[in-house]
Amino acid sequence: MSRHYSKLAPLWWERLRRWWLVYHLGEPEFAPMFDPPPHEEWVALDCETTGLNTRSDEIISVGAVRIVGERILTSERLELLIRPEKGVSADSVRIHRLRSRDLAGGLPKDEAMRQLMRFIGSRPLVGYYLEFDVAMLNRAIWPLLGMGLPQPKIEVSALYYDYKFKQLPPYQQQANAGIDLRFSTLMQDLGLPEREAHDALNDAVMAAMAFIKLRRLRGGV
């Protein structure tokens, strides 16, 4: 295989993959999610849910904010309350303080997902333990698109782990020494201000702050 062909093959394959995904997209309006992302732009997001079961619990709020370079554009933020199909348990209310009456005027799930996808566009997603949020979002989005969110995902706790691991002496690296990945520990260690937790927008903004600080410390992601 020629060197020229080997360079072209990934590009050719990616174009074919994009065409196939867009062709099978449930709502063509969202085809731009598969475009190349704007340079140095991301979206930090967080969800509040009725519980931790990705198969049965529901999203009740979403917070998202755009990042451009080292700036968090709080003027370009998204805050959504979503009306759940089931009730909200007392345990859930104690965590996020959103009662059924608070959510009664929230958006239907489908409309909320459409607003979120328009806000994100093709920008990579940033979050703290983002895997859970994406799993919840994908369950809500799949009936609309026939697929989940296609954007690249950047996990803040993984960036922090890599940063801290490289600071350990070799003997601790070999022993696989534990690194505290709790959000409060991460924020304090990075010297970042903490906002009130279990609020979707606050958590998204804190994840954005941590992402920017870690990119700076790591010399870029």
XYZ file of C-alpha atoms in Angstrom:
221
model
C 0.000 0.000 0.000
C 1.431 3.381 -0.968
C 2.071 6.020 1.651
C -0.198 8.398 -0.280
C -3.084 5.935 -0.164
C -2.584 5.268 3.547
C -3.006 8.993 4.249
C -6.143 9.247 2.129
C -7.855 6.124 3.466
C -8.852 7.533 6.911
C -10.257 10.680 5.277
C -12.164 8.645 2.702
C -13.513 6.328 5.388
C -14.577 9.214 7.630
C -16.469 10.851 4.753
C -18.240 7.588 3.973
C -19.093 7.084 7.640
C -20.472 10.614 7.914
C -22.567 10.160 4.767
C -23.983 6.873 6.091
C -24.869 8.370 9.490
C -26.481 11.480 8.004
C -28.401 9.396 5.483
C -29.899 7.315 8.315
C -30.498 10.305 10.591
C -34.057 10.438 11.908
C -34.261 14.264 11.681
C -32.120 15.794 8.874
C -32.158 19.178 10.658
C -29.402 17.842 12.889
C -27.006 16.781 10.115
C -24.662 19.708 11.027
C -23.770 17.808 14.216
C -21.550 15.699 11.951
C -19.674 18.691 10.526
C -16.127 19.498 11.649
C -16.371 21.399 14.952
C -15.554 25.111 15.173
C -11.902 25.667 16.062
C -11.185 25.719 19.790
C -14.840 25.404 20.780
C -16.507 22.948 23.127
C -19.732 22.591 25.119
C -19.647 21.684 28.800
C -22.829 20.074 30.019
C -24.439 18.392 32.976
C -27.784 16.713 33.677
C -29.828 16.306 36.815
C -31.901 13.142 36.889
C -34.484 11.350 38.994
C -31.936 8.661 39.844
C -28.839 6.809 38.668
C -30.468 4.075 36.600
C -29.762 4.890 32.947
C -32.541 2.525 31.834
C -35.444 3.731 33.943
C -34.697 7.145 35.477
C -35.367 10.436 33.697
C -33.571 13.698 32.967
C -35.221 16.626 34.728
C -32.754 19.422 33.998
C -29.890 20.158 31.629
C -27.259 22.863 31.884
C -24.805 23.619 29.100
C -22.318 26.384 28.371
C -20.054 27.097 25.421
C -16.269 27.292 25.731
C -14.176 29.239 23.215
C -10.442 28.990 23.758
C -9.981 29.825 27.438
C -13.278 31.678 27.782
C -16.513 30.342 29.237
C -19.339 32.111 27.438
C -21.877 32.277 30.233
C -23.894 34.624 28.038
C -24.278 31.639 25.669
C -25.677 29.111 28.075
C -28.603 26.730 28.057
C -30.768 25.930 31.077
C -33.659 23.533 30.573
C -36.200 22.054 32.949
C -37.795 18.886 31.625
C -41.176 17.594 32.690
C -40.750 13.942 33.765
C -43.233 11.289 32.726
C -43.054 9.755 36.204
C -42.984 11.388 39.605
C -39.925 12.683 41.415
C -38.945 10.765 44.538
C -38.206 12.408 47.884
C -34.591 11.179 47.697
C -34.199 12.836 44.309
C -35.645 16.130 45.566
C -33.192 16.174 48.481
C -30.288 16.090 46.021
C -31.297 18.569 43.310
C -34.165 20.374 45.092
C -36.471 20.142 42.080
C -39.992 19.126 43.050
C -42.753 17.875 40.790
C -44.432 21.297 41.009
C -41.154 22.956 39.904
C -41.027 20.721 36.839
C -44.712 20.934 35.913
C -43.999 23.790 33.504
C -40.893 22.167 32.085
C -40.383 21.246 28.457
C -41.452 17.925 26.990
C -38.429 15.660 26.690
C -38.308 15.684 22.865
C -38.366 19.482 22.625
C -35.660 19.771 25.278
C -33.417 17.348 23.358
C -33.932 19.302 20.146
C -32.946 22.555 21.855
C -29.881 20.911 23.344
C -28.736 19.457 20.008
C -29.123 22.839 18.297
C -27.066 24.434 21.077
C -24.272 21.846 20.870
C -23.939 21.657 17.101
C -20.780 19.739 16.239
C -18.770 20.928 19.256
C -17.065 18.273 21.400
C -18.691 17.644 24.778
C -16.963 18.271 28.103
C -18.133 17.044 31.488
C -17.381 15.405 34.804
C -18.334 11.716 34.695
C -19.807 12.547 31.321
C -20.484 8.900 30.498
C -23.573 8.885 32.713
C -24.975 12.126 31.300
C -24.415 10.969 27.717
C -26.067 7.621 28.434
C -29.143 9.427 29.779
C -29.206 11.874 26.876
C -28.740 9.159 24.268
C -31.702 7.249 25.620
C -33.841 10.362 25.136
C -32.327 11.261 21.757
C -32.342 7.831 20.127
C -36.084 7.868 19.301
C -35.563 11.183 17.464
C -32.356 10.463 15.568
C -32.032 6.696 15.484
C -28.600 7.163 17.095
C -26.920 8.900 19.998
C -24.866 12.075 20.196
C -21.997 11.792 17.678
C -19.702 14.488 19.064
C -16.333 13.621 20.662
C -16.505 13.406 24.454
C -13.879 14.773 26.848
C -13.907 13.509 30.429
C -12.565 16.024 32.942
C -11.800 13.397 35.601
C -9.663 11.475 33.067
C -7.696 14.628 32.195
C -7.152 15.255 35.900
C -6.085 11.659 36.541
C -3.496 11.783 33.739
C -2.192 15.125 35.012
C -1.821 13.883 38.600
C -0.420 10.481 37.593
C 2.453 12.089 35.692
C 3.379 14.008 38.854
C 3.794 10.817 40.909
C 7.278 9.375 41.453
C 7.941 6.165 39.474
C 7.474 3.842 42.459
C 3.983 5.207 43.078
C 3.109 4.959 39.396
C 4.138 1.301 39.405
C 2.053 0.692 42.533
C -0.904 2.324 40.769
C -1.388 4.723 43.675
C -4.939 5.967 44.068
C -5.837 9.470 42.941
C -8.846 11.160 44.507
C -11.208 11.998 41.637
C -14.003 13.537 43.676
C -15.190 16.758 42.059
C -14.644 18.881 45.168
C -11.096 17.517 45.534
C -10.369 18.185 41.883
C -11.649 21.775 42.059
C -9.761 22.554 45.283
C -6.527 21.041 43.976
C -6.779 23.117 40.793
C -7.472 26.263 42.841
C -10.863 26.826 41.238
C -13.975 28.320 42.888
C -16.788 25.916 43.642
C -20.400 26.733 42.880
C -23.398 25.153 44.542
C -23.417 21.501 43.459
C -26.286 19.463 41.989
C -27.399 22.368 39.852
C -26.961 21.428 36.185
C -25.655 24.787 34.979
C -23.348 25.264 37.971
C -21.877 21.801 37.444
C -21.404 22.484 33.718
C -19.605 25.769 34.446
C -17.332 24.084 37.018
C -16.493 21.319 34.533
C -15.666 24.024 31.977
C -13.363 25.798 34.459
C -11.560 22.538 35.259
C -11.219 21.700 31.559
C -9.658 25.073 30.749
C -7.256 24.885 33.721
C -6.186 21.326 32.863
C -5.623 22.214 29.211
C -3.364 25.038 30.356
C -1.448 22.798 32.789
C -1.097 20.021 30.224
C -0.148 22.328 27.381
C -3.393 21.554 25.525
C -5.541 18.414 25.374
